[in-house]
Coordinates of C-alpha atoms in Angstrom, one line a residue:
M1 CA 6.3 6.1 -6.9
R2 CA 4.7 5.0 -9.8
P3 CA 0.9 6.6 -10.2
F4 CA -1.7 4.5 -8.3
D5 CA 1.5 2.1 -7.0
P6 CA -0.4 -1.0 -6.0
E7 CA 2.1 -1.1 -3.0
F8 CA 1.0 2.4 -1.9
R9 CA -2.3 1.9 0.2
P10 CA -2.4 5.1 2.5
D11 CA -4.6 4.8 5.8
P12 CA -7.9 6.2 4.9
K13 CA -8.3 7.5 8.7
K14 CA -5.0 9.6 8.2
V15 CA -3.8 12.4 6.1
T16 CA -0.9 10.7 3.9
F17 CA 1.6 13.1 1.9
K18 CA 3.5 11.3 -0.9
G19 CA 4.8 12.3 -4.0
G20 CA 3.7 15.8 -3.6
A21 CA 0.1 14.9 -3.0
I22 CA -2.3 14.6 -0.1
F23 CA -4.1 11.3 0.4
N24 CA -7.3 11.1 2.3
P25 CA -10.8 10.5 1.2
W26 CA -12.4 13.4 3.2
I27 CA -10.4 15.8 1.3
N28 CA -9.7 13.8 -2.3
I29 CA -13.5 13.0 -3.0
P30 CA -14.8 16.3 -1.9
A31 CA -12.2 18.3 -3.8
C32 CA -13.0 16.4 -7.1
I33 CA -16.7 16.7 -6.7
I34 CA -16.2 20.5 -6.3
I35 CA -13.9 20.8 -9.4
T36 CA -16.3 18.7 -11.2
L37 CA -19.3 20.7 -10.4
A38 CA -17.1 24.2 -10.8
L39 CA -16.4 22.9 -14.6
G40 CA -19.9 21.9 -15.2
A41 CA -21.2 25.0 -14.4
A42 CA -18.5 26.8 -16.5
T43 CA -19.6 24.4 -19.3
W44 CA -23.2 25.6 -18.8
W45 CA -22.3 29.2 -18.7
A46 CA -20.0 28.9 -22.2
L47 CA -22.7 26.9 -23.8
D48 CA -25.4 29.5 -22.9
A49 CA -23.2 32.2 -24.1
Y50 CA -22.5 30.6 -27.4
L51 CA -26.3 29.9 -27.9
H52 CA -26.8 33.7 -26.9
V53 CA -24.0 34.9 -29.5
R54 CA -25.4 32.6 -32.1
A55 CA -29.0 34.0 -31.8
S56 CA -28.0 37.4 -31.9
A57 CA -28.5 40.1 -34.5
P58 CA -25.4 40.1 -37.0
Y59 CA -22.8 42.2 -36.0
D60 CA -18.9 42.5 -37.1
D61 CA -17.3 40.4 -34.8
K62 CA -20.1 37.9 -34.4
P63 CA -18.2 34.8 -36.2
L64 CA -15.2 35.3 -34.1
D65 CA -17.3 35.3 -31.2
V66 CA -19.2 32.2 -32.2
V67 CA -16.1 30.2 -32.9
G68 CA -14.7 31.8 -29.4
T69 CA -17.4 30.8 -27.3
L70 CA -17.8 27.2 -29.2
I71 CA -14.1 26.5 -28.4
G72 CA -15.0 27.3 -24.9
V73 CA -18.0 25.1 -24.6
V74 CA -15.7 22.0 -26.1
C75 CA -12.8 22.9 -23.7
F76 CA -14.9 23.3 -20.7
G77 CA -17.0 20.0 -21.4
L78 CA -13.9 17.8 -22.4
S79 CA -12.4 19.1 -18.7
T80 CA -15.7 18.3 -17.0
I81 CA -15.7 15.0 -18.5
A82 CA -12.1 14.3 -17.7
V83 CA -12.4 15.4 -13.9
L84 CA -16.0 13.4 -13.9
V85 CA -13.8 10.2 -14.5
A86 CA -11.1 11.1 -12.3
T87 CA -13.8 11.7 -9.5
I88 CA -15.7 8.3 -10.2
F89 CA -12.1 6.6 -10.1
T90 CA -10.9 8.5 -6.9
I91 CA -14.3 7.3 -5.2
R92 CA -13.8 3.7 -6.3
W93 CA -10.0 3.6 -5.2
W94 CA -11.0 5.1 -1.7
A95 CA -14.0 2.9 -1.5
K96 CA -11.7 -0.3 -1.9
R97 CA -8.9 1.1 0.5
I98 CA -11.9 1.5 3.2
R99 CA -13.3 -2.0 2.7
E100 CA -9.8 -3.4 3.1
D101 CA -9.2 -1.3 6.3
N102 CA -12.5 -2.0 7.7
A103 CA -12.2 -6.0 6.8
R104 CA -8.8 -6.3 8.8
P105 CA -10.3 -6.2 12.2
G106 CA -12.5 -9.4 11.6
Q107 CA -9.5 -10.9 10.1
T108 CA -6.9 -10.6 13.1
M109 CA -7.0 -14.2 13.9
D110 CA -5.6 -15.1 10.7
L111 CA -2.6 -12.8 11.0
A112 CA -0.4 -15.2 13.4
P113 CA -0.7 -18.0 10.9
L114 CA 0.4 -16.0 8.2
V115 CA 3.7 -15.2 9.9
A116 CA 4.2 -18.8 11.1
S117 CA 3.5 -20.2 7.5
F118 CA 6.0 -17.6 6.3
I119 CA 8.8 -19.0 8.8
E120 CA 8.1 -22.6 7.8
R121 CA 8.0 -21.9 4.0
Q122 CA 10.9 -19.4 4.1
Y123 CA 13.5 -21.0 6.3
V124 CA 12.2 -24.6 7.3
T125 CA 11.1 -26.2 4.2
G126 CA 12.2 -23.8 1.5
E127 CA 9.1 -23.5 -0.2
G128 CA 8.1 -21.0 -2.8
D129 CA 10.5 -18.0 -4.3
V130 CA 12.7 -16.4 -1.6
R131 CA 11.8 -12.9 -2.6
Q132 CA 7.9 -13.6 -3.3
N133 CA 7.6 -15.1 -0.2
V134 CA 8.9 -11.6 1.4
E135 CA 6.8 -9.6 -0.7
D136 CA 3.7 -11.2 -0.2
L137 CA 4.0 -10.4 3.6
F138 CA 6.0 -7.5 4.0
S139 CA 5.4 -4.0 3.1
V140 CA 7.6 -2.2 0.4
D141 CA 8.4 0.4 3.3
L142 CA 9.1 -2.2 6.0
V143 CA 11.3 -1.1 9.0
Y144 CA 12.7 -4.1 10.7
H145 CA 14.6 -3.4 13.9
A146 CA 17.2 -6.2 14.6
G147 CA 18.8 -5.2 17.7
A148 CA 20.8 -2.3 17.0
E149 CA 20.6 -2.9 13.0
T150 CA 17.6 -1.5 11.0
L151 CA 16.9 -3.8 8.2
T152 CA 14.8 -3.5 5.0
R153 CA 12.6 -5.8 3.0
E154 CA 15.6 -6.3 0.5
D155 CA 17.6 -7.2 3.6
L156 CA 15.0 -10.1 4.2
V157 CA 15.4 -11.2 0.8
A158 CA 19.1 -11.7 1.2
M159 CA 18.7 -13.2 4.8
G160 CA 16.5 -15.7 3.3
A161 CA 18.6 -16.6 0.5
T162 CA 21.3 -17.0 2.8
V163 CA 19.5 -19.5 5.1
R164 CA 18.3 -21.4 1.9
A165 CA 21.8 -21.8 0.7
T166 CA 22.5 -24.2 4.1
P167 CA 21.7 -27.7 3.9
E168 CA 18.1 -28.1 5.0
E169 CA 19.2 -30.6 7.8
T170 CA 21.6 -28.5 9.2
R171 CA 19.2 -25.8 10.1
R172 CA 16.6 -25.9 12.8
I173 CA 14.2 -22.6 13.1
H174 CA 11.1 -22.9 15.3
A175 CA 8.6 -20.1 16.1
R176 CA 6.4 -20.6 19.2
D177 CA 4.3 -18.9 21.6
F178 CA 2.1 -16.7 19.3
E179 CA 0.1 -13.8 20.5
Q180 CA -2.1 -11.3 18.9
E181 CA -3.2 -7.9 19.8
G182 CA -5.0 -6.1 17.1
R183 CA -2.4 -5.9 14.1
V184 CA 0.5 -6.8 16.3
V185 CA 1.7 -10.4 16.3
R186 CA 4.3 -11.5 19.1
W187 CA 6.2 -15.0 19.0
R188 CA 9.6 -16.3 20.1
L189 CA 11.9 -17.5 17.6
S190 CA 14.6 -20.2 18.1
A191 CA 17.2 -20.5 15.5
V192 CA 20.1 -22.9 14.9
L193 CA 22.1 -22.6 11.8
P194 CA 25.7 -23.6 10.8
A195 CA 28.4 -21.3 11.3
L196 CA 29.0 -19.1 7.9
D197 CA 33.0 -19.4 8.3
G198 CA 32.7 -23.4 7.4
D199 CA 33.6 -24.8 10.7
D200 CA 31.3 -27.2 12.6
A201 CA 30.2 -24.7 15.3
E202 CA 26.5 -23.7 15.3
V203 CA 25.0 -20.3 15.7
R204 CA 22.1 -20.4 18.1
Q205 CA 19.9 -17.4 18.7
E206 CA 16.6 -17.3 20.8
S207 CA 14.5 -13.8 20.3
R208 CA 11.2 -12.4 21.0
V209 CA 9.6 -10.7 17.9
S210 CA 6.8 -8.7 17.4
A211 CA 5.5 -7.3 14.0
T212 CA 3.0 -4.8 13.1
F213 CA 0.8 -5.1 10.3
G214 CA -0.9 -2.3 7.8
G215 CA -4.1 -1.6 6.8
D216 CA -3.1 -3.6 3.6
G217 CA -2.6 -6.8 5.3
K218 CA 1.4 -6.2 5.1
I219 CA 3.6 -6.2 7.9
I220 CA 5.2 -2.7 8.1
E221 CA 7.5 -2.8 11.3
V222 CA 9.2 -5.6 13.0
R223 CA 11.2 -5.6 16.4
S224 CA 13.4 -8.5 17.4
T225 CA 15.3 -8.5 20.6
P226 CA 17.4 -11.3 22.1
D227 CA 15.5 -13.5 24.7
D228 CA 18.0 -13.7 27.4

C-alpha cells in the first residue's frame, strides 16, 4: 500500500489495521496532538536550558554545554514543527473522510442509478474504457461472490472485455427491479450472450444481485445468485 493511497478510505467509525498502522480519528488525532505538545514542552525545556547555560558564569565546559543545549533546541524545535505539520495533515485527512462518510446517507438515492449506469455503459452500449468503468464504481478490495466463485475487481475488468468482444447486436443485458436499503442495492439481471465456443447457441442467465457500497461511494462486496 502506498502512503495515503487514494484508494484506501478507512471507516472513521471503526478501528482499521493496515500496513502495520492503526487508522481511527479518535486515536490518530489525539496521539498526534499529545506528541506535538510533548515535543513543544521539550523544545521549551531545551531553550530554557540553553539560555540558562549561556547566561551563567564562565566555567571550563561552558562552550560545550552551550553548543549541546543549542543542538537540543534545534532538534526538538524541528521535530515539533514536523509533528505539527503531520498533526494538521492528519486532522484535515480525517475531516475529509468524515465528511465523505456523513454525506453518503443523504446520497443513498443516487446509488441505484450508479449501478444501472455502469451496466448500461459497460455491457450494453460499450461506452467508456472497460477498466476505468470498473475502477470508478468498484473498490480495489472488492469481493464478488458469483455462486461458488469469488471474483476480484480484475476479474470484472476481464469479464467486461470479454462481453465487449461480442457483437453488440448479439448481446442482450438488462437490469431491473432495483431496490435500495441503506448502502445495499439489489436488482435482477438478465443476460443473453453468444456462446464462447462459436456455435449458434446462446447463453442465458437470470440472476439476483446485491451490492454493498463502502463509505467512499464504491462497491466493496457483490453477491450474485441464479434466479430460478
